[in-house]
CSV table of C-alpha atoms and ligand atoms in Angstrom, one decimal:
chain,number,residue,atom,x,y,z
A,1,MET,CA,-30.5,8.7,-3.0
A,2,ALA,CA,-32.0,5.0,-3.1
A,3,ALA,CA,-29.3,2.3,-2.9
A,4,PRO,CA,-28.7,-0.1,-5.8
A,5,ALA,CA,-30.8,-3.3,-5.7
A,6,ASN,CA,-27.4,-5.3,-5.3
A,7,THR,CA,-26.4,-3.4,-2.2
A,8,GLY,CA,-26.9,-5.4,1.1
A,9,VAL,CA,-28.4,-3.6,3.9
A,10,PHE,CA,-28.1,-4.3,7.6
A,11,VAL,CA,-30.7,-3.3,10.1
A,12,THR,CA,-31.4,-4.2,13.7
A,13,PHE,CA,-33.7,-3.7,16.4
A,14,GLU,CA,-32.7,-3.4,20.1
A,15,GLY,CA,-34.7,-2.8,23.3
A,16,GLY,CA,-35.8,-4.3,26.5
A,17,ASP,CA,-37.9,-7.4,26.6
A,18,GLY,CA,-41.5,-7.1,25.0
A,19,ALA,CA,-41.0,-3.9,23.2
A,20,GLY,CA,-42.3,-5.4,19.9
A,21,LYS,CA,-39.0,-6.3,17.8
A,22,SER,CA,-40.3,-8.8,16.3
A,23,THR,CA,-43.5,-7.4,15.5
A,24,GLN,CA,-41.8,-4.6,13.9
A,25,ILE,CA,-39.2,-6.9,11.8
A,26,ARG,CA,-42.5,-8.4,10.4
A,27,PHE,CA,-44.0,-5.4,9.2
A,28,LEU,CA,-40.8,-4.2,7.6
A,29,ALA,CA,-39.9,-7.5,6.1
A,30,ARG,CA,-43.3,-7.6,4.5
A,31,LEU,CA,-43.3,-4.1,3.2
A,32,LEU,CA,-39.7,-4.6,1.4
A,33,GLU,CA,-40.6,-8.1,0.0
A,34,ASP,CA,-43.5,-6.2,-1.5
A,35,ALA,CA,-40.8,-3.9,-3.0
A,36,GLY,CA,-38.9,-6.8,-4.4
A,37,ARG,CA,-36.4,-6.7,-2.0
A,38,GLU,CA,-34.7,-10.2,-0.8
A,39,VAL,CA,-35.2,-10.2,3.0
A,40,VAL,CA,-33.5,-12.4,5.6
A,41,ARG,CA,-35.1,-12.2,9.1
A,42,LEU,CA,-33.0,-13.4,12.2
A,43,ARG,CA,-33.1,-13.2,16.1
A,44,GLU,CA,-30.0,-13.4,18.2
A,45,PRO,CA,-29.1,-15.6,20.1
A,46,GLY,CA,-30.2,-17.9,17.2
A,47,GLY,CA,-30.7,-17.9,13.4
A,48,THR,CA,-28.4,-20.9,12.9
A,49,ALA,CA,-28.4,-24.6,14.5
A,50,VAL,CA,-25.9,-24.0,16.8
A,51,GLY,CA,-27.1,-20.5,17.9
A,52,GLU,CA,-30.4,-22.0,18.5
A,53,GLU,CA,-28.8,-24.9,20.8
A,54,LEU,CA,-26.8,-22.1,22.5
A,55,ARG,CA,-30.1,-19.9,22.7
A,56,ALA,CA,-31.7,-22.9,24.7
A,57,VAL,CA,-28.9,-22.9,27.1
A,58,VAL,CA,-28.4,-19.5,27.8
A,59,LEU,CA,-32.1,-18.9,28.3
A,60,ASP,CA,-33.3,-21.8,30.2
A,61,PRO,CA,-34.4,-20.7,33.8
A,62,LYS,CA,-32.8,-23.9,35.1
A,63,ASN,CA,-29.3,-22.6,34.2
A,64,ASP,CA,-29.8,-20.0,36.7
A,65,ASN,CA,-26.4,-20.4,37.8
A,66,LEU,CA,-24.5,-19.7,34.8
A,67,SER,CA,-21.6,-17.2,35.6
A,68,ASP,CA,-21.8,-13.7,34.0
A,69,GLU,CA,-19.1,-14.7,31.9
A,70,ALA,CA,-20.2,-17.8,30.5
A,71,GLU,CA,-23.3,-16.2,29.5
A,72,LEU,CA,-21.4,-13.5,27.9
A,73,LEU,CA,-19.4,-16.1,25.9
A,74,ILE,CA,-22.3,-18.2,25.1
A,75,TYR,CA,-24.1,-15.0,23.1
A,76,GLU,CA,-20.7,-14.0,21.5
A,77,ALA,CA,-20.6,-17.6,20.4
A,78,ALA,CA,-23.8,-17.7,18.9
A,79,ARG,CA,-23.1,-14.1,17.2
A,80,ALA,CA,-19.7,-15.3,15.8
A,81,GLN,CA,-21.6,-18.1,14.2
A,82,ILE,CA,-24.4,-16.3,13.0
A,83,VAL,CA,-22.1,-13.2,11.1
A,84,ALA,CA,-20.0,-16.0,9.4
A,85,GLU,CA,-23.1,-18.4,8.4
A,86,VAL,CA,-25.8,-16.1,7.5
A,87,ILE,CA,-25.3,-12.4,7.8
A,88,ARG,CA,-22.0,-11.9,5.8
A,89,PRO,CA,-22.9,-14.3,2.9
A,90,ALA,CA,-26.7,-12.6,2.9
A,91,LEU,CA,-25.1,-9.0,2.8
A,92,LYS,CA,-22.9,-10.1,-0.1
A,93,ARG,CA,-26.0,-11.4,-2.0
A,94,GLY,CA,-27.0,-8.1,-1.8
A,95,GLU,CA,-30.0,-8.8,0.6
A,96,VAL,CA,-31.6,-7.1,3.3
A,97,VAL,CA,-30.8,-8.3,7.0
A,98,LEU,CA,-33.1,-7.7,9.6
A,99,CYS,CA,-31.6,-8.9,13.2
A,100,ASP,CA,-33.8,-9.3,16.5
A,101,ARG,CA,-30.8,-8.0,18.6
A,102,TYR,CA,-27.2,-8.0,17.8
A,103,ALA,CA,-24.0,-7.0,19.5
A,104,ASP,CA,-25.5,-3.5,21.3
A,105,SER,CA,-27.7,-6.0,23.3
A,106,THR,CA,-24.4,-7.4,24.9
A,107,VAL,CA,-23.1,-4.1,25.7
A,108,VAL,CA,-26.6,-3.3,27.6
A,109,TYR,CA,-27.6,-6.4,29.3
A,110,GLN,CA,-24.2,-7.8,29.9
A,111,GLY,CA,-22.7,-4.2,30.6
A,112,TYR,CA,-25.2,-1.9,32.0
A,113,GLY,CA,-27.7,-5.0,33.1
A,114,ARG,CA,-25.0,-7.4,34.5
A,115,GLY,CA,-22.0,-4.9,35.3
A,116,LEU,CA,-19.6,-6.4,33.1
A,117,ASP,CA,-16.7,-3.9,32.1
A,118,ILE,CA,-17.6,-2.0,28.6
A,119,GLU,CA,-14.5,-1.8,27.2
A,120,LYS,CA,-14.2,-5.4,27.5
A,121,LEU,CA,-17.4,-6.1,26.1
A,122,ARG,CA,-16.4,-4.0,22.9
A,123,SER,CA,-13.3,-6.0,22.2
A,124,LEU,CA,-15.1,-9.3,22.9
A,125,ASN,CA,-17.8,-8.1,20.3
A,126,ASP,CA,-15.5,-7.4,17.6
A,127,VAL,CA,-14.2,-10.7,17.9
A,128,ALA,CA,-17.5,-12.0,17.1
A,129,ILE,CA,-18.4,-9.8,14.3
A,130,GLY,CA,-15.1,-8.5,12.8
A,131,GLY,CA,-16.6,-4.7,12.6
A,132,LEU,CA,-19.9,-5.4,10.7
A,133,TRP,CA,-22.1,-3.3,12.7
A,134,PRO,CA,-25.5,-2.6,11.6
A,135,ASP,CA,-26.1,0.2,8.5
A,136,ARG,CA,-29.2,1.3,11.3
A,137,THR,CA,-30.4,0.1,14.6
A,138,PHE,CA,-33.6,0.9,16.0
A,139,VAL,CA,-34.2,1.0,20.0
A,140,LEU,CA,-37.8,0.3,20.7
A,141,ASP,CA,-37.9,2.6,24.1
A,142,MET,CA,-40.8,1.3,26.4
A,143,ASP,CA,-41.7,1.2,30.1
A,144,PRO,CA,-40.3,-1.8,31.2
A,145,ALA,CA,-43.0,-2.7,33.2
A,146,ASP,CA,-45.7,-2.5,30.5
A,147,ALA,CA,-43.0,-4.4,28.1
A,148,LEU,CA,-42.6,-7.0,30.9
A,149,LYS,CA,-46.4,-7.6,30.8
A,150,ARG,CA,-46.5,-8.0,27.3
A,151,ALA,CA,-43.1,-10.3,27.2
A,152,ARG,CA,-44.6,-12.5,30.0
A,153,ARG,CA,-48.3,-12.6,28.0
A,154,ARG,CA,-46.3,-13.7,24.7
A,155,ASN,CA,-44.3,-16.5,26.4
A,156,ALA,CA,-47.3,-17.9,28.0
A,157,GLU,CA,-49.2,-17.7,24.6
A,158,LEU,CA,-46.2,-19.3,22.9
A,159,GLY,CA,-45.4,-22.0,25.9
A,160,LEU,CA,-42.1,-20.5,26.4
A,161,SER,CA,-42.6,-19.5,29.9
A,162,GLU,CA,-40.6,-22.7,31.1
A,163,LYS,CA,-37.8,-22.5,28.5
A,164,GLU,CA,-37.0,-18.8,28.0
A,165,GLY,CA,-38.0,-17.1,30.8
A,166,ARG,CA,-34.4,-16.5,32.6
A,167,PHE,CA,-34.4,-12.5,31.8
A,168,GLU,CA,-38.4,-12.1,32.2
A,169,ALA,CA,-37.4,-13.4,36.0
A,170,GLU,CA,-35.3,-10.4,36.6
A,171,GLN,CA,-36.6,-7.8,38.8
A,172,MET,CA,-37.5,-4.5,38.1
A,173,PRO,CA,-34.2,-2.5,38.9
A,174,PHE,CA,-32.4,-5.0,36.4
A,175,HIS,CA,-35.0,-3.8,33.6
A,176,THR,CA,-34.9,-0.4,34.6
A,177,ARG,CA,-30.9,-0.3,34.2
A,178,ILE,CA,-31.5,-1.9,30.7
A,179,ARG,CA,-33.8,0.8,29.5
A,180,GLU,CA,-31.4,3.5,30.9
A,181,GLY,CA,-28.5,1.4,29.2
A,182,PHE,CA,-29.9,1.4,26.1
A,183,LYS,CA,-30.3,5.3,26.2
A,184,LEU,CA,-27.1,5.9,27.1
A,185,TRP,CA,-25.3,3.7,24.4
A,186,ALA,CA,-27.7,5.3,21.9
A,187,ALA,CA,-26.2,8.8,22.9
A,188,HIS,CA,-22.9,7.3,22.2
A,189,ASN,CA,-23.7,6.3,18.6
A,190,THR,CA,-26.3,8.7,17.4
A,191,LYS,CA,-25.2,8.1,14.0
A,192,ARG,CA,-26.2,4.6,14.1
A,193,ILE,CA,-28.9,4.0,16.7
A,194,VAL,CA,-32.4,5.9,16.6
A,195,VAL,CA,-34.5,5.3,19.5
A,196,LEU,CA,-38.1,5.2,18.9
A,197,ASP,CA,-41.1,5.0,21.0
A,198,ALA,CA,-42.4,1.9,21.4
A,199,ALA,CA,-45.4,3.1,22.7
A,200,ASP,CA,-46.7,4.2,19.0
A,201,SER,CA,-48.2,2.0,16.7
A,202,PRO,CA,-46.9,-0.9,14.5
A,203,GLU,CA,-47.7,1.1,11.7
A,204,GLY,CA,-46.3,4.5,13.0
A,205,LEU,CA,-43.4,2.8,14.1
A,206,MET,CA,-42.8,0.9,10.7
A,207,HIS,CA,-42.9,4.5,9.1
A,208,GLN,CA,-40.6,6.4,11.4
A,209,ALA,CA,-38.2,3.3,10.8
A,210,LEU,CA,-38.4,3.5,6.8
A,211,ALA,CA,-37.8,7.2,7.2
A,212,ASN,CA,-34.7,6.7,9.2
A,213,ILE,CA,-33.2,4.0,6.9
A,214,ASP,CA,-31.8,6.4,4.0
A,215,MET,CA,-30.9,3.2,2.0
A,216,PHE,CA,-34.5,2.6,1.4
A,217,GLU,CA,-35.4,6.5,0.1
B,301,TMP,P1,-35.3,-12.5,23.2
B,301,TMP,O1,-35.0,-12.8,21.9
B,301,TMP,O2,-37.0,-13.0,23.6
B,301,TMP,O3,-35.0,-10.7,23.2
B,301,TMP,O4,-34.5,-13.0,24.6
B,301,TMP,C1,-33.1,-12.8,24.2
B,301,TMP,C2,-32.7,-12.6,25.7
B,301,TMP,O5,-31.2,-12.5,25.8
B,301,TMP,C3,-32.8,-11.3,25.9
B,301,TMP,O6,-33.7,-11.2,27.4
B,301,TMP,C4,-31.9,-10.2,26.1
B,301,TMP,C5,-30.7,-11.4,26.5
B,301,TMP,N1,-29.7,-11.1,25.6
B,301,TMP,C6,-28.4,-10.7,26.2
B,301,TMP,O7,-28.4,-10.7,27.9
B,301,TMP,N2,-27.1,-10.4,25.6
B,301,TMP,C7,-27.0,-10.6,24.4
B,301,TMP,O8,-26.0,-10.5,23.7
B,301,TMP,C8,-28.3,-11.0,23.5
B,301,TMP,C9,-28.2,-10.9,22.1
B,301,TMP,C10,-29.4,-11.2,24.4
């Protein structure tokens, strides 16, 4: 059954760097806007003035001495702010929120990637989000070697290679752990998380995504 237009819907996209999340969000936003929905597009970390400043700090390659715990708390601080300032109010107004990364990224990058304790990450995530999990999460799954080529090309085109390269600079075993981590985490959360093959065309992926958001049926 279609959700009434005044019901907020929260959808997140996850996956390794360069898997095509922002393209998917752009496609989906345009389609939903054409169908008359108010859509808020966000990215994490970021989406608020404070969050964008924290993003600049946490992704700056010159901060390569950040401890894993400090890195974690910066992501959670940015998340607490975007939830309070943007996501909750938008959902209350009945809008569709499409977010590029969210709390699942912390479980996978800081947990499976950096090796921090997953249970502690769950608790910290809950401090930041207060139980506000997405209605649907899509993991765009892709071979990390291909995805990284895309991410590096995009960063170079946008002139971001100097400022946002901290994760792209990680070695292949890290990115392989991220891919496997997303698959494992998705397998633990099958009601909410759907894994899509990011090698499909952007149009194909969008239709798969739509078919898996029952609020838009
Ligand atoms: P992106 O916006 O280009 O995907 O970059 C964000 C980077 O930050 C990406 O490499 C994943 C990483 N990240 C974490 O490590 N933990 C988190 O909680 C989030 C949101 C992102």
